[in-house]
Short mmCIF file of C-alpha atoms in Angstrom, two decimals:
data_model
loop_
_atom_site.label_atom_id
_atom_site.label_comp_id
_atom_site.label_asym_id
_atom_site.label_seq_id
_atom_site.Cartn_x
_atom_site.Cartn_y
_atom_site.Cartn_z
CA MET Z 186 58.41 -223.44 -35.58
CA THR Z 187 60.22 -222.56 -38.97
CA TRP Z 188 62.46 -220.70 -37.66
CA MET Z 189 63.94 -223.50 -35.73
CA THR Z 190 63.19 -226.23 -38.05
CA CYS Z 191 65.54 -223.59 -40.09
CA ASN Z 192 68.25 -223.78 -37.73
CA PHE Z 193 67.99 -227.32 -36.73
CA LEU Z 194 67.04 -226.84 -33.11
CA MET Z 195 64.04 -229.15 -31.48
CA LEU Z 196 62.06 -227.94 -28.65
CA ASN Z 197 62.99 -229.40 -25.33
CA SER Z 198 59.36 -229.96 -23.25
CA ASP Z 199 61.53 -229.92 -19.74
CA LYS Z 200 62.92 -226.88 -20.18
CA THR Z 201 60.87 -225.33 -22.44
CA GLU Z 202 58.24 -222.44 -21.19
CA VAL Z 203 55.61 -220.03 -22.82
CA ILE Z 204 54.40 -216.60 -20.84
CA VAL Z 205 52.87 -214.25 -22.90
CA LEU Z 206 52.84 -210.18 -22.43
CA GLY Z 207 50.92 -208.18 -22.95
CA PRO Z 208 47.13 -206.48 -21.16
CA GLU Z 209 45.30 -209.08 -18.74
CA HIS Z 210 41.91 -209.14 -21.25
CA LEU Z 211 44.44 -210.33 -24.36
CA ARG Z 212 46.61 -212.62 -21.93
CA ASN Z 213 43.76 -214.73 -21.13
CA LYS Z 214 42.33 -215.22 -24.59
CA LEU Z 215 45.56 -216.23 -26.45
CA SER Z 216 46.72 -218.33 -23.41
CA ASN Z 217 43.53 -220.02 -24.63
CA ASP Z 218 44.82 -220.78 -27.97
CA ILE Z 219 48.32 -222.04 -26.67
CA VAL Z 220 47.98 -226.45 -26.56
CA THR Z 221 50.31 -227.73 -28.38
CA LEU Z 222 53.25 -227.00 -30.25
CA ASP Z 223 55.45 -229.44 -32.47
CA GLY Z 224 53.49 -231.92 -30.71
CA ILE Z 225 54.55 -231.13 -27.10
CA ALA Z 226 51.70 -229.57 -24.75
CA LEU Z 227 52.27 -226.38 -23.44
CA ALA Z 228 51.06 -224.24 -21.12
CA SER Z 229 51.51 -220.64 -20.33
CA SER Z 230 52.90 -219.04 -17.05
CA THR Z 231 52.49 -215.99 -15.02
CA THR Z 232 56.60 -216.01 -14.68
CA VAL Z 233 59.20 -217.72 -16.31
CA ARG Z 234 62.91 -217.75 -15.55
CA ASN Z 235 65.70 -216.97 -18.50
CA LEU Z 236 69.41 -216.76 -17.19
CA GLY Z 237 68.53 -216.02 -13.80
CA VAL Z 238 66.39 -213.40 -14.28
CA VAL Z 239 62.12 -214.23 -13.51
CA PHE Z 240 59.71 -212.69 -15.79
CA HIS Z 241 56.46 -211.79 -14.77
CA GLN Z 242 53.73 -211.16 -17.00
CA ASP Z 243 52.47 -207.62 -16.31
CA MET Z 244 56.49 -206.75 -16.24
CA SER Z 245 56.69 -205.47 -13.38
CA PHE Z 246 59.87 -207.84 -12.11
CA ASN Z 247 58.27 -207.59 -8.32
CA SER Z 248 58.95 -211.39 -8.15
CA HIS Z 249 62.37 -211.17 -9.35
CA ILE Z 250 62.95 -208.55 -7.11
CA LYS Z 251 61.60 -211.14 -4.40
CA GLN Z 252 63.73 -213.65 -5.68
CA THR Z 253 67.07 -211.51 -5.17
CA SER Z 254 65.95 -210.39 -1.88
CA ARG Z 255 65.54 -214.25 -0.19
CA THR Z 256 68.92 -215.24 -2.30
CA ALA Z 257 70.63 -212.24 -0.61
CA PHE Z 258 69.21 -212.37 2.83
CA PHE Z 259 69.77 -216.26 2.81
CA HIS Z 260 73.48 -215.88 2.15
CA LEU Z 261 73.94 -212.51 3.91
CA ARG Z 262 73.11 -214.34 7.35
CA ASN Z 263 75.44 -216.58 6.37
CA ILE Z 264 78.05 -214.02 6.16
CA ALA Z 265 76.75 -212.73 9.94
CA LYS Z 266 77.67 -215.63 11.62
CA ILE Z 267 81.04 -215.74 10.58
CA ARG Z 268 81.94 -211.84 10.84
CA HIS Z 269 83.34 -211.84 13.83
CA ILE Z 270 85.98 -214.35 12.89
CA LEU Z 271 86.93 -212.69 9.41
CA CYS Z 272 89.12 -209.60 8.94
CA GLN Z 273 87.62 -206.60 6.88
CA ASN Z 274 89.07 -207.56 3.61
CA ASP Z 275 87.91 -211.08 3.31
CA ALA Z 276 84.04 -209.49 4.84
CA GLU Z 277 83.82 -207.05 2.08
CA LYS Z 278 85.19 -210.01 -0.48
CA LEU Z 279 82.13 -212.10 1.05
CA VAL Z 280 79.48 -209.64 0.71
CA HIS Z 281 79.96 -208.61 -2.75
CA ALA Z 282 80.64 -212.02 -4.21
CA PHE Z 283 77.37 -213.21 -2.40
CA VAL Z 284 74.92 -210.45 -1.91
CA THR Z 285 75.97 -206.81 -3.69
CA SER Z 286 76.58 -209.07 -6.82
CA ARG Z 287 72.71 -210.14 -7.40
CA LEU Z 288 71.74 -206.74 -6.45
CA ASP Z 289 73.52 -205.91 -9.96
CA TYR Z 290 73.03 -208.75 -12.02
CA CYS Z 291 70.82 -208.01 -15.03
CA ASN Z 292 69.69 -204.32 -12.88
CA SER Z 293 69.13 -202.42 -15.92
CA LEU Z 294 66.16 -204.35 -16.34
CA LEU Z 295 64.56 -202.26 -13.25
CA SER Z 296 64.93 -198.75 -14.72
CA GLY Z 297 62.31 -196.61 -14.34
CA CYS Z 298 60.29 -199.37 -11.38
CA SER Z 299 59.25 -197.46 -9.23
CA ASN Z 300 60.67 -196.58 -5.85
CA LYS Z 301 58.59 -199.05 -3.64
CA SER Z 302 59.60 -202.18 -5.53
CA LEU Z 303 63.64 -200.89 -5.37
CA LYS Z 304 62.83 -200.08 -1.59
CA THR Z 305 63.12 -203.78 -0.56
CA LEU Z 306 66.71 -204.04 -2.54
CA GLN Z 307 68.06 -201.44 -0.97
CA LEU Z 308 67.10 -203.18 2.29
CA ILE Z 309 69.22 -205.62 1.14
CA GLN Z 310 72.48 -203.27 0.61
CA ASN Z 311 71.78 -201.61 3.99
CA ALA Z 312 71.93 -204.85 5.46
CA ALA Z 313 75.28 -205.80 3.90
CA ALA Z 314 76.50 -202.39 4.70
CA ARG Z 315 75.59 -203.37 8.75
CA VAL Z 316 76.51 -206.96 8.41
CA LEU Z 317 80.31 -205.67 6.86
CA THR Z 318 80.75 -202.71 9.29
CA ARG Z 319 79.09 -203.81 12.55
CA THR Z 320 76.68 -201.31 12.27
CA ARG Z 321 74.09 -201.19 14.84
CA LYS Z 322 70.58 -200.98 13.75
CA ILE Z 323 69.55 -197.65 15.27
CA ASP Z 324 72.39 -195.80 13.61
CA HIS Z 325 71.53 -194.17 10.29
CA ILE Z 326 72.86 -195.68 7.53
CA THR Z 327 73.15 -193.02 4.81
CA PRO Z 328 76.60 -191.92 6.20
CA VAL Z 329 77.72 -195.41 6.16
CA LEU Z 330 77.18 -196.25 2.92
CA ALA Z 331 78.89 -193.08 1.98
CA SER Z 332 82.29 -194.02 3.90
CA LEU Z 333 82.19 -197.39 1.77
CA HIS Z 334 81.72 -195.37 -1.26
CA TRP Z 335 78.89 -197.66 -2.13
CA LEU Z 336 76.23 -196.00 -4.70
CA PRO Z 337 72.58 -196.88 -3.35
CA VAL Z 338 70.63 -199.40 -5.61
CA LYS Z 339 68.45 -196.84 -8.08
CA SER Z 340 72.00 -194.81 -8.34
CA ARG Z 341 73.25 -198.35 -9.14
CA ILE Z 342 70.58 -199.30 -11.86
CA ASP Z 343 71.21 -195.92 -13.17
CA PHE Z 344 74.80 -196.14 -13.56
CA LYS Z 345 74.24 -199.84 -15.95
CA VAL Z 346 72.00 -197.78 -18.05
CA VAL Z 347 73.97 -194.77 -19.09
CA LEU Z 348 77.18 -197.13 -19.13
CA LEU Z 349 75.34 -198.78 -21.84
CA THR Z 350 74.64 -195.62 -23.57
CA TYR Z 351 77.55 -194.03 -23.61
CA LYS Z 352 78.58 -197.88 -25.60
CA ALA Z 353 76.03 -197.65 -27.90
CA LEU Z 354 77.16 -194.14 -28.70
CA ASN Z 355 80.88 -195.01 -29.33
CA GLY Z 356 80.78 -198.36 -30.87
CA GLN Z 357 80.84 -200.67 -28.46
CA ALA Z 358 77.18 -202.63 -27.82
CA PRO Z 359 75.08 -204.48 -30.07
CA SER Z 360 73.73 -202.69 -32.37
CA TYR Z 361 70.22 -202.48 -31.27
CA LEU Z 362 70.45 -200.90 -28.48
CA LYS Z 363 72.21 -198.45 -30.74
CA GLU Z 364 69.12 -197.91 -32.80
CA LEU Z 365 67.13 -197.29 -30.26
CA ILE Z 366 69.09 -194.01 -29.28
CA VAL Z 367 68.44 -190.96 -31.17
CA PRO Z 368 70.78 -187.59 -30.99
CA TYR Z 369 69.03 -184.16 -30.39
CA TYR Z 370 69.17 -181.68 -32.93
CA PRO Z 371 67.25 -178.37 -31.88
CA THR Z 372 65.35 -176.81 -34.12
CA ARG Z 373 67.08 -173.78 -33.78
CA ALA Z 374 70.65 -172.85 -33.02
CA LEU Z 375 71.79 -172.47 -29.46
CA ARG Z 376 74.39 -170.69 -28.00
CA SER Z 377 74.63 -172.93 -24.69
CA GLN Z 378 77.42 -175.38 -25.07
CA ASN Z 379 75.53 -178.01 -23.06
CA ALA Z 380 72.80 -178.68 -26.04
CA ALA Z 381 76.01 -180.98 -27.02
CA GLY Z 382 75.18 -184.29 -27.51
CA LEU Z 383 72.03 -184.19 -26.29
CA LEU Z 384 70.08 -186.95 -27.39
CA GLU Z 385 66.37 -187.16 -28.33
CA VAL Z 386 63.81 -188.35 -25.22
CA PRO Z 387 61.11 -189.70 -26.97
CA ARG Z 388 57.09 -189.52 -26.42
CA VAL Z 389 56.01 -192.15 -24.35
CA SER Z 390 52.22 -193.23 -23.41
CA LYS Z 391 51.49 -192.62 -19.66
CA SER Z 392 51.44 -196.15 -18.70
CA ARG Z 393 54.59 -197.33 -16.94
CA MET Z 394 55.83 -199.64 -19.57
CA GLY Z 395 56.71 -197.20 -22.12
CA ALA Z 396 58.67 -195.03 -19.54
CA ARG Z 397 60.62 -197.87 -18.22
CA ALA Z 398 61.86 -198.83 -21.97
CA PHE Z 399 65.55 -198.21 -22.47
CA SER Z 400 64.84 -196.15 -25.00
CA TYR Z 401 63.20 -193.71 -23.30
CA GLN Z 402 65.48 -193.88 -20.01
CA ALA Z 403 68.40 -193.66 -21.54
CA PRO Z 404 68.28 -190.39 -23.47
CA LEU Z 405 66.26 -189.21 -20.00
CA LEU Z 406 69.15 -190.06 -17.58
CA TRP Z 407 72.16 -189.61 -20.57
CA ASN Z 408 70.72 -185.95 -20.72
CA GLN Z 409 70.97 -185.70 -16.90
CA LEU Z 410 74.85 -185.32 -16.84
CA PRO Z 411 77.51 -182.96 -17.44
CA VAL Z 412 78.99 -182.47 -20.29
CA PRO Z 413 82.47 -183.14 -18.76
CA VAL Z 414 80.80 -186.56 -17.78
CA ARG Z 415 79.11 -186.99 -21.60
CA GLU Z 416 82.64 -186.14 -23.25
CA ALA Z 417 84.55 -188.55 -21.43
CA ASP Z 418 87.30 -190.03 -24.32
CA THR Z 419 87.25 -193.30 -22.99
CA VAL Z 420 85.29 -196.40 -20.96
CA SER Z 421 87.27 -196.17 -17.78
CA THR Z 422 87.69 -192.01 -17.17
CA PHE Z 423 83.64 -192.17 -17.83
CA LYS Z 424 82.84 -195.07 -15.64
CA SER Z 425 85.08 -192.62 -12.88
CA ARG Z 426 83.33 -189.51 -13.67
CA LEU Z 427 79.99 -190.88 -13.76
CA LYS Z 428 79.90 -192.72 -10.44
CA THR Z 429 81.55 -189.87 -8.76
CA PHE Z 430 78.45 -187.55 -10.52
CA LEU Z 431 76.23 -190.16 -9.05
CA PHE Z 432 77.71 -190.05 -5.77
CA ASP Z 433 77.57 -186.65 -5.40
CA ASN Z 434 73.98 -186.31 -6.04
CA ALA Z 435 73.37 -189.48 -3.71
CA TYR Z 436 74.95 -188.41 -0.96
CA THR Z 437 75.28 -184.04 -0.97
#
């Protein structure tokens, strides 16, 4: 409340949500202590929405994925109903506007999520590709995705994280992201030029939360890139080389 007072802000009871993050036994204990704040009665929630993203207490993002799935399939069914009167270009615009844009929105938050969690989003992309290309359900979808030049969902998430890493290293991202990545300095001189531009991968606990942090995922993914990709001199060149690298890995 001190910070809000200093910044001339007041709580709006209709727009204020409280979520407690942490181990379950500690969450339950702390939740009981949160009763009022600045005279406003508060009750902690298991999920809250921030800028369209649904956050859960365990940070699994399963609730967000379910919400994204429901919304995307709703729009995709509507597009499918009128697909026969749309040309390919117009149909693709609708799919990108109402479906794939939702798959990409804040998708870097899903970095490190299990394949089981991401499978739901991949099914959405598969369905969108079938509607767009009028592919039958019995036909294999991978060649269709490749023909559309669509990166799979996991690759799109990796793309976003690595792009943020590139921008952070080149002064084009918020400083708080730059502070989370540390250049790798080998303890002895190495002959291989592949070590140039690598990042230090921090040690994390075996819990899935630590392995999903940007400070871990960013250097982990960055170090897997070929030297020509890491050394791209512009954002547009980097994006082009990065997509080619991820595309080749996904479909070859």
